[in-house]
């Protein structure tokens, strides 16, 4: 059964490696993949074309982002180089020495380089040549973080793509027996938030009508770029596990993996873990508990998304979310801290229902 499913879906991991943050099973669940300057985009959405002022801000923002990269690039330690690389990744026509490829390569060789750097380096690849993820980075992660299920799920996706069925099945078992799941979004947020203040944003980079001004723009830039973090092919894992059928060994590994994912670093991984319990557990009580927990998770993510929308007009909120990012941790720990600090309960109100995506 596992082999047949892999053969039928060899390409499912590729969209996830390009930073896709939504699964079919949880399309309402993710840290919003916010454009770097979503406030401006939302304001312009109702217009047929951007105003001259909006176009000028776009140009100023890109120039500011390039300047940030230039200031950070001479650094020799891993954290600012990771920040510079992440800032450079969406930019076109960068000088070779300030490109994502050059900067993430230097970060990988710098003092303090860790699995978070290797994870970001997964995106240093040629998607058009079907060469993603970066195989050298994946090999390094297998050495640096052998107890991280996220790494083994990445390898499962790569092996599935290459039609290595037995290896993919082995990867599933190793993921299930790992100690944690971490996609290092928290580390990327820390690198970005720690780097964003090296230059003051010029006045032309933000909408003068925005009450948060520069700090609001900085917060949206940090969270927007972090939202493009590489991801394993969790949708493939969901399908493999849902269709385990009479394969008791695969079902057991999927249930074990699901328990681990329920405590994963991201809302996306937690949602998949709860989904696996809901569809694979034999006990109806366990199924209902998983369904209820996923409802709370959606509440948490949507509530955090609402906090993010406030950074444009609430400087204190923007500063606080940047401070949380600089503190490090995981995406999920940051999200829950933000809710707690704003007196938002982690459990959804009894009469609340998730809003439909789109």
Tab-separated table of C-alpha atoms in Angstrom:
chain	number	residue	atom	x	y	z
A	1	UNK	CA	0.000	0.000	0.000
A	2	UNK	CA	2.777	2.449	0.913
A	3	UNK	CA	4.608	1.759	-2.337
A	4	UNK	CA	1.489	2.256	-4.424
A	5	UNK	CA	0.691	5.576	-2.814
A	6	UNK	CA	4.227	6.858	-3.238
A	7	UNK	CA	4.237	5.820	-6.869
A	8	UNK	CA	0.938	7.582	-7.448
A	9	UNK	CA	2.056	10.843	-5.831
A	10	UNK	CA	5.772	11.324	-6.476
A	11	UNK	CA	5.643	15.103	-6.795
A	12	UNK	CA	3.614	16.050	-3.743
A	13	UNK	CA	6.613	17.197	-1.743
A	14	UNK	CA	7.740	19.812	-4.246
A	15	UNK	CA	5.125	22.516	-3.599
A	16	UNK	CA	5.808	22.246	0.128
A	17	UNK	CA	9.502	22.938	-0.456
A	18	UNK	CA	8.572	26.226	-2.114
A	19	UNK	CA	7.129	27.409	1.166
A	20	UNK	CA	3.468	26.412	0.722
A	21	UNK	CA	1.948	26.729	4.193
A	22	UNK	CA	-1.476	25.225	3.670
A	23	UNK	CA	-2.542	21.588	3.646
A	24	UNK	CA	-5.854	20.389	2.283
A	25	UNK	CA	-6.583	18.987	5.724
A	26	UNK	CA	-5.881	22.310	7.436
A	27	UNK	CA	-6.021	25.114	4.902
A	28	UNK	CA	-7.123	27.569	7.585
A	29	UNK	CA	-4.105	26.693	9.707
A	30	UNK	CA	-0.770	28.408	9.346
A	31	UNK	CA	1.233	31.365	10.408
A	32	UNK	CA	-0.053	33.770	7.782
A	33	UNK	CA	2.259	33.924	4.793
A	34	UNK	CA	1.982	37.676	4.872
A	35	UNK	CA	3.561	39.740	2.136
A	36	UNK	CA	6.312	41.796	3.669
A	37	UNK	CA	4.126	44.867	3.633
A	38	UNK	CA	0.619	43.495	3.885
A	39	UNK	CA	-0.869	46.675	5.272
A	40	UNK	CA	-0.152	48.526	2.060
A	41	UNK	CA	-1.311	45.602	-0.058
A	42	UNK	CA	-4.607	45.391	1.790
A	43	UNK	CA	-5.166	49.111	1.419
A	44	UNK	CA	-4.533	48.921	-2.323
A	45	UNK	CA	-6.525	45.737	-2.921
A	46	UNK	CA	-9.712	47.511	-3.916
A	47	UNK	CA	-7.969	49.611	-6.550
A	48	UNK	CA	-7.603	48.591	-10.149
A	49	UNK	CA	-3.886	49.319	-10.027
A	50	UNK	CA	-1.432	50.507	-7.374
A	51	UNK	CA	-1.227	54.225	-6.813
A	52	UNK	CA	2.007	56.039	-7.550
A	53	UNK	CA	2.580	56.401	-3.806
A	54	UNK	CA	2.186	52.639	-3.301
A	55	UNK	CA	4.526	51.901	-6.202
A	56	UNK	CA	7.101	54.296	-4.781
A	57	UNK	CA	6.825	52.596	-1.376
A	58	UNK	CA	7.374	49.209	-2.995
A	59	UNK	CA	10.569	50.480	-4.583
A	60	UNK	CA	11.733	52.093	-1.347
A	61	UNK	CA	11.017	48.918	0.619
A	62	UNK	CA	12.999	46.768	-1.800
A	63	UNK	CA	15.886	49.228	-1.687
A	64	UNK	CA	15.786	49.149	2.115
A	65	UNK	CA	15.818	45.357	2.099
A	66	UNK	CA	18.863	45.379	-0.191
A	67	UNK	CA	20.583	47.869	2.130
A	68	UNK	CA	19.916	45.607	5.112
A	69	UNK	CA	21.555	42.719	3.276
A	70	UNK	CA	24.573	44.869	2.396
A	71	UNK	CA	25.063	45.940	6.020
A	72	UNK	CA	24.706	42.400	7.379
A	73	UNK	CA	26.749	40.615	4.703
A	74	UNK	CA	30.226	41.465	6.102
A	75	UNK	CA	29.407	39.786	9.427
A	76	UNK	CA	31.234	36.567	10.227
A	77	UNK	CA	28.881	34.801	12.657
A	78	UNK	CA	26.000	32.544	11.715
A	79	UNK	CA	22.959	34.410	13.093
A	80	UNK	CA	23.349	37.701	11.169
A	81	UNK	CA	24.438	35.807	8.056
A	82	UNK	CA	21.287	33.698	8.307
A	83	UNK	CA	19.265	36.892	8.661
A	84	UNK	CA	21.009	38.398	5.635
A	85	UNK	CA	20.410	35.257	3.584
A	86	UNK	CA	16.710	35.163	4.441
A	87	UNK	CA	16.358	38.846	3.550
A	88	UNK	CA	18.182	38.269	0.253
A	89	UNK	CA	16.227	35.197	-0.802
A	90	UNK	CA	13.202	37.025	-2.307
A	91	UNK	CA	15.352	39.672	-4.027
A	92	UNK	CA	16.190	39.527	-7.720
A	93	UNK	CA	19.434	40.610	-9.381
A	94	UNK	CA	21.475	40.684	-6.203
A	95	UNK	CA	25.259	41.041	-6.549
A	96	UNK	CA	26.719	37.515	-6.416
A	97	UNK	CA	28.397	38.134	-3.056
A	98	UNK	CA	25.090	39.278	-1.532
A	99	UNK	CA	22.890	36.589	-3.047
A	100	UNK	CA	20.966	34.041	-1.010
A	101	UNK	CA	23.248	31.313	-2.371
A	102	UNK	CA	26.442	33.061	-1.261
A	103	UNK	CA	25.137	34.204	2.117
A	104	UNK	CA	23.546	30.926	3.195
A	105	UNK	CA	26.710	29.132	2.110
A	106	UNK	CA	28.800	31.433	4.304
A	107	UNK	CA	26.348	31.019	7.181
A	108	UNK	CA	26.744	27.248	6.935
A	109	UNK	CA	30.523	27.627	7.343
A	110	UNK	CA	30.379	30.253	10.099
A	111	UNK	CA	30.927	29.828	13.818
A	112	UNK	CA	27.662	28.920	15.474
A	113	UNK	CA	26.131	27.363	12.366
A	114	UNK	CA	23.519	24.806	13.351
A	115	UNK	CA	20.618	22.824	11.946
A	116	UNK	CA	18.534	25.990	11.524
A	117	UNK	CA	21.053	27.257	8.964
A	118	UNK	CA	21.079	23.925	7.148
A	119	UNK	CA	17.281	23.961	7.095
A	120	UNK	CA	17.207	27.373	5.427
A	121	UNK	CA	19.854	26.109	3.001
A	122	UNK	CA	17.375	23.498	1.758
A	123	UNK	CA	15.922	26.298	-0.384
A	124	UNK	CA	19.279	26.930	-2.080
A	125	UNK	CA	18.340	24.846	-5.097
A	126	UNK	CA	16.998	25.039	-8.639
A	127	UNK	CA	13.291	24.184	-8.639
A	128	UNK	CA	13.101	24.491	-12.435
A	129	UNK	CA	15.712	21.751	-12.727
A	130	UNK	CA	13.755	19.581	-10.262
A	131	UNK	CA	16.726	19.815	-7.893
A	132	UNK	CA	14.974	20.730	-4.648
A	133	UNK	CA	15.572	20.382	-1.782
A	134	UNK	CA	19.320	20.989	-1.631
A	135	UNK	CA	20.694	17.478	-1.156
A	136	UNK	CA	23.880	18.598	0.604
A	137	UNK	CA	21.804	20.512	3.159
A	138	UNK	CA	19.540	17.513	3.705
A	139	UNK	CA	22.552	15.239	4.202
A	140	UNK	CA	23.954	17.714	6.724
A	141	UNK	CA	20.654	17.822	8.602
A	142	UNK	CA	20.650	14.040	8.926
A	143	UNK	CA	23.954	14.401	10.789
A	144	UNK	CA	23.069	17.533	12.776
A	145	UNK	CA	19.522	16.609	13.808
A	146	UNK	CA	19.007	12.833	13.593
A	147	UNK	CA	16.296	12.963	16.282
A	148	UNK	CA	14.184	15.557	14.441
A	149	UNK	CA	11.171	14.017	12.699
A	150	UNK	CA	10.979	16.992	10.333
A	151	UNK	CA	14.325	15.979	8.841
A	152	UNK	CA	13.214	12.390	8.261
A	153	UNK	CA	9.969	13.567	6.689
A	154	UNK	CA	12.015	15.703	4.311
A	155	UNK	CA	14.045	12.630	3.423
A	156	UNK	CA	10.849	10.631	2.987
A	157	UNK	CA	9.646	13.205	0.480
A	158	UNK	CA	12.934	13.084	-1.414
A	159	UNK	CA	12.957	9.276	-1.448
A	160	UNK	CA	9.317	9.177	-2.553
A	161	UNK	CA	10.116	11.563	-5.390
A	162	UNK	CA	12.993	9.303	-6.456
A	163	UNK	CA	10.732	6.217	-6.224
A	164	UNK	CA	12.827	4.688	-3.419
A	165	UNK	CA	9.891	2.963	-1.769
A	166	UNK	CA	11.747	0.886	0.805
A	167	UNK	CA	13.837	3.867	1.879
A	168	UNK	CA	10.707	6.000	2.232
A	169	UNK	CA	9.091	3.380	4.467
A	170	UNK	CA	12.227	3.323	6.605
A	171	UNK	CA	12.140	7.129	6.805
A	172	UNK	CA	8.584	6.982	8.138
A	173	UNK	CA	9.704	4.652	10.918
A	174	UNK	CA	12.632	6.881	11.834
A	175	UNK	CA	10.381	9.930	11.927
A	176	UNK	CA	7.967	8.085	14.203
A	177	UNK	CA	10.802	7.198	16.579
A	178	UNK	CA	12.288	10.694	16.693
A	179	UNK	CA	12.305	12.860	19.805
A	180	UNK	CA	10.867	16.093	18.379
A	181	UNK	CA	9.544	17.904	15.323
A	182	UNK	CA	11.092	21.298	14.538
A	183	UNK	CA	10.985	23.136	11.208
A	184	UNK	CA	13.161	25.964	12.611
A	185	UNK	CA	10.721	28.764	11.819
A	186	UNK	CA	11.396	30.114	15.308
A	187	UNK	CA	15.120	30.265	14.567
A	188	UNK	CA	14.479	32.112	11.313
A	189	UNK	CA	12.220	34.583	13.106
A	190	UNK	CA	14.982	35.198	15.648
A	191	UNK	CA	17.591	35.761	12.935
A	192	UNK	CA	15.338	38.185	11.072
A	193	UNK	CA	14.119	40.081	14.133
A	194	UNK	CA	17.674	40.370	15.468
A	195	UNK	CA	18.859	41.776	12.131
A	196	UNK	CA	16.031	44.097	11.150
A	197	UNK	CA	17.195	46.938	13.397
A	198	UNK	CA	20.677	47.425	11.950
A	199	UNK	CA	19.313	50.240	9.775
A	200	UNK	CA	16.446	52.660	10.439
A	201	UNK	CA	13.787	52.370	7.714
A	202	UNK	CA	13.557	55.546	5.610
A	203	UNK	CA	10.251	57.399	5.744
A	204	UNK	CA	9.470	56.399	2.170
A	205	UNK	CA	9.266	52.700	3.087
A	206	UNK	CA	5.972	52.873	4.975
A	207	UNK	CA	2.568	54.441	4.526
A	208	UNK	CA	2.419	57.777	6.365
A	209	UNK	CA	-1.161	56.888	7.316
A	210	UNK	CA	0.130	53.885	9.272
A	211	UNK	CA	0.214	54.695	12.981
A	212	UNK	CA	3.012	52.178	13.573
A	213	UNK	CA	5.275	53.664	10.931
A	214	UNK	CA	8.704	52.051	10.717
A	215	UNK	CA	8.235	49.437	13.440
A	216	UNK	CA	5.039	48.182	11.828
A	217	UNK	CA	6.818	47.753	8.520
A	218	UNK	CA	9.685	45.920	10.251
A	219	UNK	CA	7.298	43.494	11.958
A	220	UNK	CA	5.503	42.673	8.718
A	221	UNK	CA	8.813	42.160	6.937
A	222	UNK	CA	10.071	39.744	9.607
A	223	UNK	CA	6.910	37.663	9.816
A	224	UNK	CA	6.317	37.750	6.083
A	225	UNK	CA	9.737	36.355	5.197
A	226	UNK	CA	9.651	33.753	7.987
A	227	UNK	CA	6.376	32.488	6.527
A	228	UNK	CA	8.240	31.149	3.480
A	229	UNK	CA	10.219	28.587	5.509
A	230	UNK	CA	10.835	25.258	3.695
A	231	UNK	CA	8.403	22.539	4.741
A	232	UNK	CA	8.310	18.733	4.500
A	233	UNK	CA	5.627	17.152	2.350
A	234	UNK	CA	3.112	16.792	5.171
A	235	UNK	CA	0.281	16.309	2.693
A	236	UNK	CA	2.019	13.205	1.374
A	237	UNK	CA	2.412	11.897	4.930
A	238	UNK	CA	-1.289	12.453	5.565
A	239	UNK	CA	-2.250	10.459	2.475
A	240	UNK	CA	0.173	7.644	3.226
A	241	UNK	CA	-1.147	7.281	6.751
A	242	UNK	CA	-4.815	7.680	5.869
A	243	UNK	CA	-4.469	4.802	3.420
A	244	UNK	CA	-2.481	2.460	5.653
A	245	UNK	CA	-5.450	0.088	5.530
A	246	UNK	CA	-4.614	-3.351	6.888
A	247	UNK	CA	-0.890	-2.574	7.121
A	248	UNK	CA	-0.655	-2.703	10.915
A	249	UNK	CA	3.015	-1.703	10.984
A	250	UNK	CA	2.467	1.449	8.931
A	251	UNK	CA	-0.600	2.373	10.972
A	252	UNK	CA	1.354	1.945	14.210
A	253	UNK	CA	4.168	4.164	12.955
A	254	UNK	CA	1.658	6.769	11.785
A	255	UNK	CA	-0.061	6.842	15.174
A	256	UNK	CA	3.298	7.166	16.913
A	257	UNK	CA	4.337	9.926	14.529
A	258	UNK	CA	1.023	11.658	15.104
A	259	UNK	CA	1.611	11.807	18.856
A	260	UNK	CA	4.981	13.431	18.228
A	261	UNK	CA	3.556	15.908	15.729
A	262	UNK	CA	0.876	16.997	18.200
A	263	UNK	CA	3.737	18.621	20.131
A	264	UNK	CA	5.536	19.877	17.030
A	265	UNK	CA	7.066	23.306	16.552
A	266	UNK	CA	4.458	24.595	14.117
A	267	UNK	CA	0.668	24.786	13.859
A	268	UNK	CA	0.945	22.864	10.601
A	269	UNK	CA	2.684	19.883	12.214
A	270	UNK	CA	0.326	19.904	15.194
A	271	UNK	CA	-2.668	19.941	12.892
A	272	UNK	CA	-1.376	16.906	11.013
A	273	UNK	CA	-0.694	15.061	14.266
A	274	UNK	CA	-4.234	15.676	15.475
A	275	UNK	CA	-5.618	14.730	12.072
A	276	UNK	CA	-3.787	11.399	12.202
A	277	UNK	CA	-5.227	10.650	15.634
A	278	UNK	CA	-8.695	11.599	14.447
A	279	UNK	CA	-8.623	9.289	11.410
A	280	UNK	CA	-6.495	6.408	12.740
A	281	UNK	CA	-7.396	6.003	16.414
A	282	UNK	CA	-9.791	3.142	17.140
A	283	UNK	CA	-11.227	4.800	20.254
A	284	UNK	CA	-14.090	7.228	19.433
A	285	UNK	CA	-13.180	9.269	22.513
A	286	UNK	CA	-9.663	9.795	21.163
A	287	UNK	CA	-11.085	10.777	17.793
A	288	UNK	CA	-13.355	13.407	19.339
A	289	UNK	CA	-10.569	14.766	21.559
A	290	UNK	CA	-8.371	15.203	18.495
A	291	UNK	CA	-11.172	16.961	16.627
A	292	UNK	CA	-11.742	19.322	19.555
A	293	UNK	CA	-8.010	20.013	19.860
A	294	UNK	CA	-7.782	20.883	16.162
A	295	UNK	CA	-10.635	23.347	16.602
A	296	UNK	CA	-8.678	25.018	19.410
A	297	UNK	CA	-5.577	25.057	17.232
A	298	UNK	CA	-7.439	26.823	14.438
A	299	UNK	CA	-8.697	29.342	17.003
A	300	UNK	CA	-5.135	29.967	18.176
A	301	UNK	CA	-3.777	30.500	14.671
A	302	UNK	CA	-6.623	32.720	13.536
A	303	UNK	CA	-6.370	34.749	16.756
A	304	UNK	CA	-2.645	35.221	16.186
A	305	UNK	CA	-3.351	36.264	12.608
A	306	UNK	CA	-5.641	38.966	13.960
A	307	UNK	CA	-2.823	40.208	16.198
A	308	UNK	CA	-0.575	40.442	13.151
A	309	UNK	CA	-3.113	42.569	11.313
A	310	UNK	CA	-2.939	45.099	14.157
A	311	UNK	CA	0.784	45.832	13.837
A	312	UNK	CA	0.206	48.413	11.108
A	313	UNK	CA	-1.711	50.716	13.436
A	314	UNK	CA	-0.525	49.640	16.894
A	315	UNK	CA	3.194	50.299	17.446
A	316	UNK	CA	3.152	48.560	20.832
A	317	UNK	CA	1.865	45.379	19.183
A	318	UNK	CA	4.514	45.566	16.465
A	319	UNK	CA	7.272	46.067	19.038
A	320	UNK	CA	5.987	43.215	21.178
A	321	UNK	CA	5.813	40.725	18.310
A	322	UNK	CA	9.334	41.683	17.253
A	323	UNK	CA	10.534	41.191	20.835
A	324	UNK	CA	8.930	37.742	20.966
A	325	UNK	CA	10.654	36.808	17.715
A	326	UNK	CA	14.039	37.987	19.040
A	327	UNK	CA	13.587	35.812	22.131
A	328	UNK	CA	13.674	32.664	20.015
A	329	UNK	CA	11.799	29.446	20.679
A	330	UNK	CA	9.471	27.809	18.178
A	331	UNK	CA	6.734	29.217	16.001
A	332	UNK	CA	4.182	27.577	18.282
A	333	UNK	CA	5.710	28.847	21.530
A	334	UNK	CA	5.810	32.369	20.100
A	335	UNK	CA	2.189	32.139	18.993
A	336	UNK	CA	0.985	30.959	22.405
A	337	UNK	CA	3.060	33.606	24.194
A	338	UNK	CA	1.510	36.323	22.033
A	339	UNK	CA	-1.995	35.080	22.832
A	340	UNK	CA	-1.230	34.874	26.547
A	341	UNK	CA	0.289	38.355	26.624
A	342	UNK	CA	-2.860	39.735	24.999
A	343	UNK	CA	-5.231	37.859	27.342
A	344	UNK	CA	-6.546	35.648	24.544
A	345	UNK	CA	-7.456	32.148	25.789
A	346	UNK	CA	-5.858	29.132	24.131
A	347	UNK	CA	-9.215	27.359	24.015
A	348	UNK	CA	-11.875	28.498	21.588
A	349	UNK	CA	-15.161	29.859	22.968
A	350	UNK	CA	-17.928	27.276	23.051
A	351	UNK	CA	-19.945	29.036	20.341
A	352	UNK	CA	-16.984	29.766	18.033
A	353	UNK	CA	-16.620	28.134	14.633
A	354	UNK	CA	-13.606	28.378	12.280
A	355	UNK	CA	-14.069	30.797	9.426
A	356	UNK	CA	-13.835	29.393	5.950
A	357	UNK	CA	-10.526	30.098	4.157
A	358	UNK	CA	-10.429	32.262	1.089
